XYZ file of C-alpha atoms in Angstrom:
327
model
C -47.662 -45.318 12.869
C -45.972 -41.977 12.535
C -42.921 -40.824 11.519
C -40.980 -40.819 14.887
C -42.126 -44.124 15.193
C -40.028 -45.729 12.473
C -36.556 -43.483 13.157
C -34.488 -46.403 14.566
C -35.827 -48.256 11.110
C -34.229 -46.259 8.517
C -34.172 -49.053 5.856
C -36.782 -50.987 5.046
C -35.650 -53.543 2.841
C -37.387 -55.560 -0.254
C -36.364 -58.537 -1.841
C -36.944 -61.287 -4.449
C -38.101 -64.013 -3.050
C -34.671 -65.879 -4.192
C -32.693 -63.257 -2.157
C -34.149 -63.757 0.864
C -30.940 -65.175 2.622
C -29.017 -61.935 1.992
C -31.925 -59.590 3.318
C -31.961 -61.162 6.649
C -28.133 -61.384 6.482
C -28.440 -57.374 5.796
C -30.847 -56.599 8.149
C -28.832 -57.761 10.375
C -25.886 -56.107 9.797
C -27.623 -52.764 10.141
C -28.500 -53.875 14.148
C -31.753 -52.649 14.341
C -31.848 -49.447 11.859
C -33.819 -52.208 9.039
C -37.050 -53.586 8.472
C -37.637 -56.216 6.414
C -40.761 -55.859 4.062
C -42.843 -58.765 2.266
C -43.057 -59.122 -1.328
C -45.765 -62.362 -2.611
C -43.771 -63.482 -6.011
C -47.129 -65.037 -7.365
C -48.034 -66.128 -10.729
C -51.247 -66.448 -12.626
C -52.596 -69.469 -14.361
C -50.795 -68.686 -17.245
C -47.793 -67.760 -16.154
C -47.630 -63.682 -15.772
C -47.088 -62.395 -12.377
C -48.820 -61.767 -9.634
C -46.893 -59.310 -7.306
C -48.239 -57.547 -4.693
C -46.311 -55.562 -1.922
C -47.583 -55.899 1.641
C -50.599 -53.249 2.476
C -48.308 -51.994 5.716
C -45.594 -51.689 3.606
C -47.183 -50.320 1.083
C -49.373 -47.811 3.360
C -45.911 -46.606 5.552
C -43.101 -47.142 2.965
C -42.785 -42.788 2.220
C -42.255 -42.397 6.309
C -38.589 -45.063 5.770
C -35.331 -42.522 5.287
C -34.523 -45.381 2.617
C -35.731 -48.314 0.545
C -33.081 -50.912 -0.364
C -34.992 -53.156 -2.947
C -32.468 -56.876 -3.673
C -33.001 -58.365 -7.148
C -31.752 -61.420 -8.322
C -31.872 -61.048 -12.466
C -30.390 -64.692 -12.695
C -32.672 -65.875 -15.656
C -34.529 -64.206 -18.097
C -37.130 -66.060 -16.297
C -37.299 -63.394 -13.250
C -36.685 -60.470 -14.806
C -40.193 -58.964 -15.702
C -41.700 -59.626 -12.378
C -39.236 -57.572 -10.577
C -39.078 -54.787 -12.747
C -42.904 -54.706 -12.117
C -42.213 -54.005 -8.714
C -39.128 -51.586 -9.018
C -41.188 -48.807 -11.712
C -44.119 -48.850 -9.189
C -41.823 -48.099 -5.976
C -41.427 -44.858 -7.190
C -45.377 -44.232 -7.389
C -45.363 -45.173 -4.078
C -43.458 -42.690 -2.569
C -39.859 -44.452 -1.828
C -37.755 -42.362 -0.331
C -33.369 -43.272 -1.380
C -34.091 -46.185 -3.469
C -31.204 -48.064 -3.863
C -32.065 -51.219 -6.425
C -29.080 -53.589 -5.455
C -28.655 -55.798 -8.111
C -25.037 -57.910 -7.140
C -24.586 -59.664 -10.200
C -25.459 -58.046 -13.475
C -26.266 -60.712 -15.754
C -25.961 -59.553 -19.344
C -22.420 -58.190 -18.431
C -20.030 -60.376 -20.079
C -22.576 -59.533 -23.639
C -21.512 -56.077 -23.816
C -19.856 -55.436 -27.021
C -20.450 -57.474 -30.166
C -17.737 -58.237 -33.275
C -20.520 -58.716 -35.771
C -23.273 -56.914 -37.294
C -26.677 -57.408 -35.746
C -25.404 -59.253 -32.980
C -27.498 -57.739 -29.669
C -25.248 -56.064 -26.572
C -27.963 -57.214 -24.160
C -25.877 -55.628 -21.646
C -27.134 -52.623 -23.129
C -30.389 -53.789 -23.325
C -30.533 -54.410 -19.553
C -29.556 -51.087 -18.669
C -31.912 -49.527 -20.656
C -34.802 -51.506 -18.427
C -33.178 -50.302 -15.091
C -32.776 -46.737 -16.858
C -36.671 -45.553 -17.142
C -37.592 -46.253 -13.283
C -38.578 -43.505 -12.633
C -38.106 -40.916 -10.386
C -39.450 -40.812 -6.511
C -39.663 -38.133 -4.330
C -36.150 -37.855 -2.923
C -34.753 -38.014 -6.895
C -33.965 -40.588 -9.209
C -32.676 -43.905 -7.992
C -29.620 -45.641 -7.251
C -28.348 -48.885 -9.197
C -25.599 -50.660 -7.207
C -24.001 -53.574 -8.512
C -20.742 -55.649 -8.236
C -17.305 -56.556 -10.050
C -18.847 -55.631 -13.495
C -16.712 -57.626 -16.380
C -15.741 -54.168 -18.460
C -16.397 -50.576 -16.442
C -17.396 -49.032 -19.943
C -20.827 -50.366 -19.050
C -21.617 -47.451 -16.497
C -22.572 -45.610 -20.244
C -25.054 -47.845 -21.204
C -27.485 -46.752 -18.012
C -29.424 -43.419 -18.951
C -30.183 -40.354 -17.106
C -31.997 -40.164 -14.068
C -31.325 -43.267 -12.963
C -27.889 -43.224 -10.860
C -24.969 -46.070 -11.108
C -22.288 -47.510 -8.325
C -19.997 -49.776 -9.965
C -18.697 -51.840 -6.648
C -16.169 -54.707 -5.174
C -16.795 -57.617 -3.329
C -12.567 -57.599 -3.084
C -11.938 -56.681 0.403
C -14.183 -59.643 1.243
C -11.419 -61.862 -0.712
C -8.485 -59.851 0.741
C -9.611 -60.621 4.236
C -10.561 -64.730 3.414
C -6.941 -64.542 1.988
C -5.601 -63.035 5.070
C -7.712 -65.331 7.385
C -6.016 -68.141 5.204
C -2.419 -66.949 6.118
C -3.131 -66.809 9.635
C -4.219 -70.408 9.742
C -1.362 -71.712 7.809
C 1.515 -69.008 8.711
C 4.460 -71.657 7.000
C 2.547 -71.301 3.705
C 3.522 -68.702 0.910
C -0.286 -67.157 -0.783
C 0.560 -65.536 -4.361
C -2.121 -64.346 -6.725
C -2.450 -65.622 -10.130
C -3.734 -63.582 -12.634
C -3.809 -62.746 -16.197
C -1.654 -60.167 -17.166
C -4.635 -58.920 -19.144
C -7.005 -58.345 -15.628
C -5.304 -54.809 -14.877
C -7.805 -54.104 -12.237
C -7.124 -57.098 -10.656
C -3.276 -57.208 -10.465
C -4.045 -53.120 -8.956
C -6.686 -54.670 -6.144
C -3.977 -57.007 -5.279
C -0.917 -55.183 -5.632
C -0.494 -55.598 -1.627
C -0.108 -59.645 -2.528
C 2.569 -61.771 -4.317
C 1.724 -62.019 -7.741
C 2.426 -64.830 -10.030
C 1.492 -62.561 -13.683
C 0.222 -65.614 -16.621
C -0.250 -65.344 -19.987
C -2.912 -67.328 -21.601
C -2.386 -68.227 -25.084
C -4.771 -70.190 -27.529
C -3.080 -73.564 -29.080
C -3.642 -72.834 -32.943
C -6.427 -75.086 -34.148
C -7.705 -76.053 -30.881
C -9.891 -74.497 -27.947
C -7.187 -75.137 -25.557
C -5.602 -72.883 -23.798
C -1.372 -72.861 -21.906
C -0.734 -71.270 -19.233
C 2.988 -69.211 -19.584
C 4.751 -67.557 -16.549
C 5.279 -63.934 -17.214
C 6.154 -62.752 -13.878
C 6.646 -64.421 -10.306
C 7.080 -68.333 -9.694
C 4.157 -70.717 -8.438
C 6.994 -72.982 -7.044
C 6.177 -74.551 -3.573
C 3.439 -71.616 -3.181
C -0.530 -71.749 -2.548
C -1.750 -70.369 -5.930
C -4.958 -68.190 -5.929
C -6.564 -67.934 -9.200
C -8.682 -64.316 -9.080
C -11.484 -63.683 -11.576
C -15.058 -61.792 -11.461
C -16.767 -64.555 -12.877
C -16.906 -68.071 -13.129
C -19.457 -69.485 -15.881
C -18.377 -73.609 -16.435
C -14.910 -73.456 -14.706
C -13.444 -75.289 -17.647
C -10.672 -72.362 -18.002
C -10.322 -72.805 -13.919
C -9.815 -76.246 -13.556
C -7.967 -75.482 -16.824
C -5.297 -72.595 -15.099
C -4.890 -74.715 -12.009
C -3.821 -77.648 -13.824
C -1.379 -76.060 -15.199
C 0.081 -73.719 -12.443
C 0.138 -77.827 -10.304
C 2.641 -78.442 -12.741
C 4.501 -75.222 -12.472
C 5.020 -76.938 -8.527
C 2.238 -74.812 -7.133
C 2.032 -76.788 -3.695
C -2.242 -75.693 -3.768
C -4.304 -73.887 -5.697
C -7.641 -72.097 -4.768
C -10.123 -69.971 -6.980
C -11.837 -66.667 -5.995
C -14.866 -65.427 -7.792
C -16.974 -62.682 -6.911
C -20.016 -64.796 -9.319
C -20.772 -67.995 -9.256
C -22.898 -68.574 -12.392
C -21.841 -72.765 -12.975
C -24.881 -72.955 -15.914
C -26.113 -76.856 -15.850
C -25.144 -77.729 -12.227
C -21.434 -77.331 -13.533
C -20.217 -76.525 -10.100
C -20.244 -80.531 -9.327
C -17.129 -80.884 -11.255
C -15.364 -78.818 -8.094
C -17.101 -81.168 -5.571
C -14.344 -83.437 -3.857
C -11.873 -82.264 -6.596
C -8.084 -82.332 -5.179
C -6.768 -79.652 -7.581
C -8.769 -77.116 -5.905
C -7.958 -76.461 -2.084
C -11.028 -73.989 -1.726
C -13.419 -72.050 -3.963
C -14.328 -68.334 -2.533
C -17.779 -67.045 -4.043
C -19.863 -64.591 -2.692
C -23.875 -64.971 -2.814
C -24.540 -62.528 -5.235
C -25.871 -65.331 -7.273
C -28.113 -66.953 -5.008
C -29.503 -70.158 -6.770
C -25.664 -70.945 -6.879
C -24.756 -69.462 -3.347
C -27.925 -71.845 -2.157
C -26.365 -74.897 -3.702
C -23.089 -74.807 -3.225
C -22.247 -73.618 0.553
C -21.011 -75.635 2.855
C -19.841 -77.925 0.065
C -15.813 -78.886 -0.339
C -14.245 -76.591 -1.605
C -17.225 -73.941 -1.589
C -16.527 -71.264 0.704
C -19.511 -68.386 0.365
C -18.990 -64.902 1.647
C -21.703 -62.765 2.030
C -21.873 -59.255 0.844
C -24.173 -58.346 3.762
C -21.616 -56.773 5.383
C -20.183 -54.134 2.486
C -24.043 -53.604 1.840
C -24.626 -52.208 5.375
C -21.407 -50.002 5.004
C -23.458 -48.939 2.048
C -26.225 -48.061 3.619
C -25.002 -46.574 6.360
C -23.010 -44.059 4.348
C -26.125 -43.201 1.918
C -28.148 -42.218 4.768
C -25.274 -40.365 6.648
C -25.114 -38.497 2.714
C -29.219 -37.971 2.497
């Protein structure tokens, strides 16, 4: 197939087998200008991996203007198989790679309080770091909501870093929201620590909350620095949700500040050992916005009360389409 051939297919997107949902969702937003390649996530007898890349992909993948390649590093589990595949794209003659990787999973271990405790964070970045470079130049990392923006250091030169938001995805479900119920006051609630987040919402209400520790216990009260949750739907914004003890925690408490509902956002949805169910049916929470940048949650969870998953399908195309208008 030439060259010409393949012109109204600029992308031709990869993906782990876990992130399959979001490729197709991606392709298509991009109407037409993506292809979607094959990846077989095999495994030998004794566990190793068995990857191979389709031979047409494989034979044509230099003539794409880009390669978007989706990992999923959700468990340590997954991890080694698809950086197999990401240093040999490269070799292969990928033109633009962009590795999107939504949820980076050692995040929230980036800085340690005790000697010979392991920043895996840092760890992590150093894998992505040494892919190596293809024929258009190094590669592109993109990756969303990061817990502390300090971690941008930890990649190494070549390899290239986009530090992204899923927020205008959660401005517009908040906006949708308003429309439906127009006699209904929204107002943000946020930790006054979460600077970035009271800046990405400064166009909202804001009820600003102090959390402070009880002495002697792992509980946690909720005090009213700024704003009133009074008769008000209460939106509790945070990048991450890992139990939602601290969640269910916040909304308790802003219910009996007279918050007439109260609804999370999270850009992740980790909820380690299935602890999403506690959300199921709950009647503090009025609805739970996640995106599907972790997919074995994403999976699980949508269409599930109060579960409401936005794709980032739709920021990734703008993505795209503005990398290739750049190349």
């Amino acid at each position: 197939m030439s060259h010409g051939a393949l012109r109204k297919h600029k992308w031709l997107i990869l993906h782990h087998e876990t992130m399959r949902s979001l490729a197709e969702k991606l392709q298509g937003e991009l109407h037409g200008k993506a292809e979607l390649g094959h990846v077989d996530w095999k495994h030998f007898d004794d566990g190793f991996p068995d990857v191979q890349l389709r031979k047409t992909d494989t034979e044509r993948i230099e003539k794409y203007d880009g390669v978007c390649l989706l990992l999923s590093l959700h468990s340590p589990e997954v991890i080694f198989e698809q950086l197999s595949l990401l240093y040999e794209l490269p070799s292969l003659r990928a033109r633009n790679l962009r590795i999107v990787i939504p949820w980076f999973s050692t995040a929230t271990m980036e800085r340690v309080d005790q000697f010979g405790r392991i920043a895996t964070a840092m760890s992590l970045a150093r894998m992505l770091s040494i892919c190596p470079c293809g024929p258009t130049g190094p590669a592109t990392v993109i990756t969303y909501d990061v817990h502390w923006l300090q971690e941008e250091f930890y990649f190494r030169d070549p390899l290239l870093v986009e530090f992204k938001t899923a927020t205008s995805l959660f401005k517009d479900a908040l906006r949708r929201e308003r429309e439906d119920n127009p006699d209904e006051e929204i107002v943000i609630a946020v930790d006054s620590a979460d600077k970035h987040i009271i800046d990405n919402y400064s166009d909202f209400d804001q009820v600003i909350c102090d959390t402070v520790r009880i002495p002697g216990t792992r509980d946690r009260v909720v005090k009213i620095k700024e704003g009133t949750p009074a008769r008000k739907h209460c939106v509790i914004i945070d990048e991450l949700v890992q139990s939602g003890s601290t969640l269910l925690g916040f909304a308790d408490q802003l219910k009996g500040h007279g918050a007439s509902k109260v609804s999370c956002v999270a850009t992740h949805a980790i909820f380690a050992r299935q602890s999403y169910k506690k959300f199921l049916s709950n009647s503090l929470i009025h609805k739970f916005w996640i995106t599907d940048s972790v997919p074995t949650t994403a999976q699980v969870v949508e269409g599930q009360t109060p579960f409401v998953v936005l794709s980032l399908a739709s920021l990734l195309s703008e993505y795209l389409a503005g990398s290739y208008r750049a190349c």
